[in-house]
């Protein structure tokens, strides 16, 4: 809020009289202006026949982020393990990194150790990556939450953030995806598996022929973890249960995972939760790929992009302990943060123009 107070004070030239109540009122008012403008622009663009020929306005990429890797002091041990075709990773190297390094070295024996250290997912040629998630903010009523949707769209040209709720958010997301993909690119959508997003992919994105959706590995893990504590008996049981379940899901074998759950039925302490997990996996089987294979091929398996978006748009300000929000203020803060991340802050306050979706 201090940064926004300074900006808003500079616009009104009344720095001394901007109380918290006044700022809240200003923020809510401009949220309504921005959201209405976004909705109107999306509706107009969806009526156009030449949408595939237009380009999405994006923020250019900063310096490419270097992929994380194992500590450099492990390079000698890794080199030895690769030379001897060791199956298990050296201590300090994860199985996922090890699988990826072994596959890369087999494909190209000349790849350096420094290169192998930093292998990671990257956009394929002419691919657009869209990551979508939901983040909860606390209502004034105990144990009740508002649901905000966030998305990050990434192409070779740059990126763009989105935030909002319900069908209005999905309408804007549709326009953004159509602009980003155009007539030449493919789409990779990584999401949390929510019913609305699955319907959006299968029903709304029909005009895009070359598209793929996968269930984010992190959300899949979290769902299994949350339910396992109510499925298993005792404190030690969930760890072994999850280890066996994750092994099957990591290779995308949903039938084997369901068979494991069915075999566990006599041992469960909550049959309803076991059924819930079975139904959850079966409903999302089409979007549960072979994560291990994708990881080895340096393809995306998780929604780290949108987790970062959640943090930048919502969590840093709204998820602090004991904070409670009205919907108007929660959405307004998300809208302003989205505006700032997309590079439209100065344009809005100086020219009163909402950052357009179409590049000029």
Coordinates of C-alpha atoms in Angstrom, one line a residue:
X1 CA 0.0 0.0 0.0
X2 CA 2.8 2.6 0.6
X3 CA 3.8 2.6 -3.0
X4 CA 0.2 2.9 -4.2
X5 CA -0.3 5.7 -1.6
X6 CA 2.5 7.6 -3.2
X7 CA 1.2 7.1 -6.7
X8 CA -2.3 8.1 -5.8
X9 CA -1.1 11.1 -3.8
X10 CA 0.8 12.3 -6.8
X11 CA -2.3 12.0 -8.9
X12 CA -4.5 14.0 -6.5
X13 CA -1.8 16.4 -5.3
X14 CA -3.3 15.8 -1.8
X15 CA -0.8 13.6 -0.1
X16 CA -1.8 14.7 3.5
X17 CA -5.5 13.9 3.2
X18 CA -5.3 10.3 1.7
X19 CA -6.5 8.2 4.6
X20 CA -6.8 4.5 4.4
X21 CA -10.5 4.8 3.8
X22 CA -9.9 7.3 1.0
X23 CA -7.4 5.0 -0.6
X24 CA -9.7 2.1 -0.3
X25 CA -12.5 4.0 -2.0
X26 CA -10.1 5.2 -4.8
X27 CA -8.8 1.6 -5.4
X28 CA -12.3 0.2 -5.6
X29 CA -13.5 2.8 -8.0
X30 CA -10.6 2.3 -10.4
X31 CA -11.1 -1.5 -10.1
X32 CA -14.6 -1.1 -11.4
X33 CA -13.3 1.1 -14.3
X34 CA -10.6 -1.3 -15.2
X35 CA -12.7 -4.5 -15.0
X36 CA -15.5 -2.9 -17.0
X37 CA -13.0 -1.8 -19.7
X38 CA -11.4 -5.3 -19.8
X39 CA -14.8 -6.9 -20.2
X40 CA -15.9 -4.5 -22.9
X41 CA -12.7 -5.0 -24.9
X42 CA -12.9 -8.7 -24.7
X43 CA -16.5 -8.7 -25.9
X44 CA -15.6 -6.5 -28.9
X45 CA -12.6 -8.6 -29.8
X46 CA -14.6 -11.9 -29.7
X47 CA -16.8 -10.5 -32.4
X48 CA -13.9 -10.0 -34.8
X49 CA -13.2 -12.4 -37.7
X50 CA -9.5 -11.5 -37.9
X51 CA -8.6 -12.3 -34.3
X52 CA -6.0 -14.9 -35.4
X53 CA -4.1 -12.2 -37.3
X54 CA -3.7 -9.9 -34.4
X55 CA -0.9 -10.0 -31.8
X56 CA -1.2 -10.0 -28.0
X57 CA 0.4 -7.1 -26.2
X58 CA 3.0 -8.5 -23.9
X59 CA 5.8 -7.5 -21.6
X60 CA 9.1 -8.4 -23.2
X61 CA 11.1 -11.1 -21.4
X62 CA 13.8 -9.9 -19.0
X63 CA 17.2 -11.6 -18.8
X64 CA 16.5 -15.4 -19.2
X65 CA 16.3 -17.1 -15.8
X66 CA 19.0 -19.6 -15.2
X67 CA 17.6 -23.0 -14.3
X68 CA 18.3 -24.4 -10.9
X69 CA 20.7 -27.3 -10.6
X70 CA 22.7 -29.3 -8.2
X71 CA 25.7 -27.7 -6.4
X72 CA 28.8 -27.3 -8.5
X73 CA 30.9 -29.2 -6.0
X74 CA 28.9 -32.4 -7.0
X75 CA 30.0 -32.2 -10.6
X76 CA 32.9 -34.6 -10.1
X77 CA 30.6 -37.2 -8.5
X78 CA 28.0 -36.8 -11.2
X79 CA 30.6 -37.1 -13.9
X80 CA 31.8 -40.4 -12.4
X81 CA 28.2 -41.7 -12.0
X82 CA 27.4 -40.9 -15.6
X83 CA 30.5 -42.6 -16.8
X84 CA 29.7 -45.8 -14.9
X85 CA 26.0 -45.6 -15.9
X86 CA 25.0 -45.5 -12.3
X87 CA 21.2 -46.0 -11.9
X88 CA 20.8 -44.1 -8.6
X89 CA 21.6 -40.4 -8.5
X90 CA 24.6 -39.3 -6.5
X91 CA 23.8 -38.0 -3.0
X92 CA 22.6 -34.4 -3.3
X93 CA 21.1 -34.9 -6.8
X94 CA 17.3 -35.4 -7.2
X95 CA 15.9 -38.4 -9.2
X96 CA 14.2 -36.0 -11.6
X97 CA 17.5 -34.1 -12.3
X98 CA 19.4 -37.4 -12.6
X99 CA 16.9 -38.8 -15.1
X100 CA 17.1 -35.7 -17.2
X101 CA 20.9 -35.5 -17.1
X102 CA 21.3 -39.2 -18.1
X103 CA 18.8 -38.8 -21.0
X104 CA 20.6 -35.7 -22.2
X105 CA 24.1 -37.3 -22.0
X106 CA 22.8 -40.4 -23.9
X107 CA 21.4 -38.1 -26.6
X108 CA 24.6 -36.0 -26.8
X109 CA 27.8 -37.3 -25.2
X110 CA 29.5 -33.9 -25.8
X111 CA 27.2 -31.9 -23.4
X112 CA 29.2 -30.3 -20.7
X113 CA 28.6 -30.8 -17.0
X114 CA 27.7 -27.2 -16.5
X115 CA 25.0 -27.6 -19.2
X116 CA 23.7 -30.8 -17.6
X117 CA 23.5 -29.0 -14.2
X118 CA 21.0 -26.5 -15.5
X119 CA 18.7 -28.6 -17.7
X120 CA 15.1 -27.5 -17.4
X121 CA 11.9 -27.0 -19.3
X122 CA 11.8 -24.5 -22.1
X123 CA 9.2 -23.3 -24.6
X124 CA 9.1 -25.3 -27.8
X125 CA 9.3 -23.5 -31.1
X126 CA 6.0 -21.6 -31.8
X127 CA 4.5 -22.8 -28.4
X128 CA 2.4 -20.7 -26.1
X129 CA 2.4 -21.7 -22.4
X130 CA -0.7 -20.8 -20.3
X131 CA -0.7 -21.6 -16.6
X132 CA -4.0 -21.0 -14.6
X133 CA -4.6 -21.3 -10.9
X134 CA -7.0 -20.3 -8.1
X135 CA -5.9 -18.5 -5.0
X136 CA -8.0 -17.9 -1.9
X137 CA -8.2 -14.8 0.2
X138 CA -9.8 -14.7 3.6
X139 CA -13.3 -13.2 4.1
X140 CA -14.3 -11.4 7.2
X141 CA -16.5 -14.4 8.1
X142 CA -14.4 -17.1 9.8
X143 CA -13.3 -20.1 7.6
X144 CA -14.7 -18.4 4.4
X145 CA -12.7 -17.4 1.4
X146 CA -12.9 -15.5 -1.8
X147 CA -11.8 -17.2 -5.0
X148 CA -9.5 -15.3 -7.3
X149 CA -8.2 -16.8 -10.6
X150 CA -4.8 -15.9 -11.9
X151 CA -3.1 -16.8 -15.2
X152 CA 0.3 -16.2 -16.9
X153 CA 0.6 -16.4 -20.7
X154 CA 4.1 -16.9 -22.0
X155 CA 5.3 -16.9 -25.6
X156 CA 8.6 -16.3 -27.3
X157 CA 7.7 -12.6 -27.5
X158 CA 7.0 -12.0 -23.8
X159 CA 4.4 -12.6 -21.1
X160 CA 1.1 -11.3 -19.8
X161 CA -0.7 -11.7 -16.4
X162 CA -4.4 -12.0 -15.9
X163 CA -6.6 -12.0 -12.8
X164 CA -10.3 -12.0 -12.0
X165 CA -13.2 -14.3 -11.2
X166 CA -15.7 -16.6 -12.9
X167 CA -16.9 -16.3 -16.4
X168 CA -15.5 -12.8 -16.8
X169 CA -12.0 -14.0 -16.2
X170 CA -12.5 -17.0 -18.6
X171 CA -13.8 -14.6 -21.3
X172 CA -10.7 -12.5 -21.1
X173 CA -8.5 -15.6 -20.9
X174 CA -10.1 -16.9 -24.1
X175 CA -9.3 -13.6 -25.9
X176 CA -5.7 -13.6 -24.6
X177 CA -5.1 -17.2 -25.6
X178 CA -6.6 -16.7 -29.1
X179 CA -4.4 -13.6 -29.6
X180 CA -1.3 -15.4 -28.3
X181 CA -1.7 -18.6 -30.3
X182 CA -2.9 -16.9 -33.5
X183 CA -2.9 -19.2 -36.6
X184 CA 0.6 -20.5 -36.2
X185 CA 1.3 -21.5 -32.7
X186 CA 0.5 -24.5 -30.4
X187 CA -0.9 -24.2 -26.9
X188 CA 0.2 -25.9 -23.7
X189 CA -2.2 -25.3 -20.8
X190 CA -1.2 -26.3 -17.3
X191 CA -3.8 -26.0 -14.6
X192 CA -5.1 -27.2 -11.3
X193 CA -7.7 -29.5 -12.8
X194 CA -10.8 -27.5 -11.7
X195 CA -14.0 -28.4 -13.4
X196 CA -14.3 -24.9 -15.0
X197 CA -10.9 -25.0 -16.5
X198 CA -11.4 -28.5 -17.9
X199 CA -14.6 -27.3 -19.5
X200 CA -12.8 -24.2 -20.8
X201 CA -10.2 -26.4 -22.5
X202 CA -12.5 -29.0 -24.0
X203 CA -15.4 -26.8 -24.9
X204 CA -14.3 -23.1 -25.2
X205 CA -10.9 -23.7 -26.9
X206 CA -12.4 -25.8 -29.7
X207 CA -11.1 -23.3 -32.3
X208 CA -7.5 -24.1 -31.4
X209 CA -6.6 -27.4 -33.1
X210 CA -3.1 -27.9 -31.7
X211 CA -3.5 -27.8 -28.0
X212 CA -2.5 -29.9 -24.9
X213 CA -3.6 -29.6 -21.3
X214 CA -1.9 -31.3 -18.4
X215 CA -2.7 -31.4 -14.7
X216 CA -0.1 -29.6 -12.7
X217 CA 2.1 -32.1 -10.8
X218 CA 2.2 -29.9 -7.7
X219 CA -1.6 -29.8 -7.4
X220 CA -1.9 -33.5 -8.0
X221 CA 0.6 -34.2 -5.3
X222 CA -1.2 -31.8 -2.9
X223 CA -4.6 -33.4 -3.5
X224 CA -3.2 -36.8 -2.8
X225 CA -1.4 -35.6 0.3
X226 CA -4.5 -33.8 1.7
X227 CA -6.7 -36.9 1.3
X228 CA -4.1 -39.4 2.4
X229 CA -4.2 -38.1 6.0
X230 CA -7.9 -39.0 6.1
X231 CA -7.5 -42.2 4.2
X232 CA -4.7 -43.9 6.1
X233 CA -4.6 -45.1 9.7
X234 CA -1.8 -44.0 12.0
X235 CA 0.9 -41.3 11.6
X236 CA 3.4 -43.4 9.6
X237 CA 1.0 -44.9 7.1
X238 CA 0.5 -41.9 4.8
X239 CA 4.2 -41.6 3.9
X240 CA 4.4 -45.2 2.5
X241 CA 1.0 -44.9 0.9
X242 CA 1.9 -41.7 -0.9
X243 CA 5.3 -43.1 -2.0
X244 CA 3.5 -46.0 -3.7
X245 CA 0.8 -43.7 -5.2
X246 CA 3.3 -41.1 -6.5
X247 CA 5.4 -43.7 -8.2
X248 CA 2.4 -44.7 -10.4
X249 CA 1.1 -41.2 -11.0
X250 CA 4.6 -39.9 -11.9
X251 CA 4.6 -42.2 -14.9
X252 CA 1.0 -41.3 -15.7
X253 CA -0.4 -44.7 -14.9
X254 CA -3.8 -43.8 -13.5
X255 CA -5.3 -47.4 -13.8
X256 CA -2.4 -48.7 -11.6
X257 CA -2.9 -45.8 -9.1
X258 CA -6.7 -46.6 -8.9
X259 CA -5.9 -50.3 -8.5
X260 CA -3.6 -49.5 -5.6
X261 CA -6.4 -47.4 -4.0
X262 CA -8.9 -50.3 -4.5
X263 CA -6.5 -52.7 -2.9
X264 CA -6.1 -50.3 0.0
X265 CA -9.9 -50.3 0.7
X266 CA -9.8 -52.9 3.5
X267 CA -7.2 -50.8 5.4
X268 CA -8.7 -47.4 5.0
X269 CA -10.2 -45.5 7.9
X270 CA -12.4 -43.4 5.7
X271 CA -14.0 -45.0 2.6
X272 CA -15.6 -41.8 1.5
X273 CA -12.2 -40.1 1.2
X274 CA -10.8 -43.1 -0.7
X275 CA -13.7 -42.9 -3.2
X276 CA -13.2 -39.1 -3.5
X277 CA -9.6 -39.7 -4.5
X278 CA -10.5 -42.4 -7.0
X279 CA -13.1 -40.2 -8.6
X280 CA -10.7 -37.3 -8.7
X281 CA -8.1 -39.3 -10.6
X282 CA -10.5 -41.0 -13.0
X283 CA -12.1 -37.6 -13.9
X284 CA -8.7 -36.2 -14.7
X285 CA -7.0 -39.2 -16.3
X286 CA -6.9 -37.6 -19.8
X287 CA -4.8 -34.8 -18.4
X288 CA -2.4 -36.8 -16.3
X289 CA 0.6 -37.5 -18.6
X290 CA 3.8 -39.4 -18.0
X291 CA 5.4 -36.7 -15.9
X292 CA 8.7 -38.6 -15.7
X293 CA 9.0 -38.8 -19.5
X294 CA 8.1 -35.1 -19.9
X295 CA 10.7 -34.2 -17.3
X296 CA 13.4 -36.2 -19.0
X297 CA 12.4 -34.5 -22.3
X298 CA 12.8 -31.1 -20.6
X299 CA 9.1 -30.3 -21.0
X300 CA 6.9 -28.6 -18.4
X301 CA 5.2 -30.6 -15.8
X302 CA 4.2 -27.9 -13.3
X303 CA 2.6 -24.5 -13.0
X304 CA 5.6 -22.7 -11.4
X305 CA 4.8 -19.7 -13.6
X306 CA 1.3 -19.3 -12.2
X307 CA 2.4 -20.0 -8.6
X308 CA 4.8 -17.1 -9.1
X309 CA 1.8 -15.1 -10.5
X310 CA -0.2 -16.0 -7.4
X311 CA 2.6 -14.7 -5.2
X312 CA 3.1 -11.5 -7.2
X313 CA -0.6 -10.6 -7.7
X314 CA -2.2 -11.8 -4.5
X315 CA -0.2 -13.6 -1.9
X316 CA 2.4 -11.0 -1.0
X317 CA -0.2 -8.5 0.0
X318 CA -3.4 -10.4 0.8
X319 CA -2.2 -13.7 2.3
X320 CA -0.6 -12.3 5.4
X321 CA -1.8 -13.7 8.7
X322 CA -5.0 -12.3 10.2
X323 CA -5.8 -10.1 7.2
X324 CA -9.4 -10.2 6.0
X325 CA -10.9 -8.7 2.8
X326 CA -14.1 -7.6 1.2
X327 CA -14.5 -8.9 -2.3
X328 CA -14.3 -5.3 -3.8
X329 CA -10.9 -4.6 -2.1
X330 CA -9.5 -8.1 -2.8
X331 CA -10.3 -7.9 -6.5
X332 CA -9.2 -4.3 -6.7
X333 CA -5.7 -5.0 -5.3
X334 CA -5.3 -7.9 -7.7
X335 CA -6.4 -5.7 -10.6
X336 CA -3.8 -3.0 -9.7
X337 CA -1.0 -5.6 -9.2
X338 CA -1.9 -7.1 -12.6
X339 CA -1.8 -3.7 -14.2
X340 CA 1.6 -3.0 -12.7
X341 CA 3.1 -6.4 -13.8
X342 CA 1.9 -6.0 -17.3
X343 CA 3.6 -2.6 -17.6
X344 CA 0.4 -0.6 -17.8
X345 CA 0.6 1.4 -14.6
X346 CA 1.9 4.7 -15.9
X347 CA -0.3 4.6 -18.9
X348 CA -3.4 4.2 -16.8
X349 CA -2.7 7.0 -14.3
X350 CA -1.3 9.4 -16.8
X351 CA -3.6 8.8 -19.8
X352 CA -6.5 7.0 -18.1
X353 CA -6.2 4.2 -20.6
X354 CA -6.4 0.5 -19.6
X355 CA -3.6 -1.5 -21.2
X356 CA -5.1 -3.0 -24.4
X357 CA -4.9 -6.6 -25.2
X358 CA -3.9 -6.1 -28.8
X359 CA -0.4 -4.8 -29.6
X360 CA -0.4 -1.6 -31.6

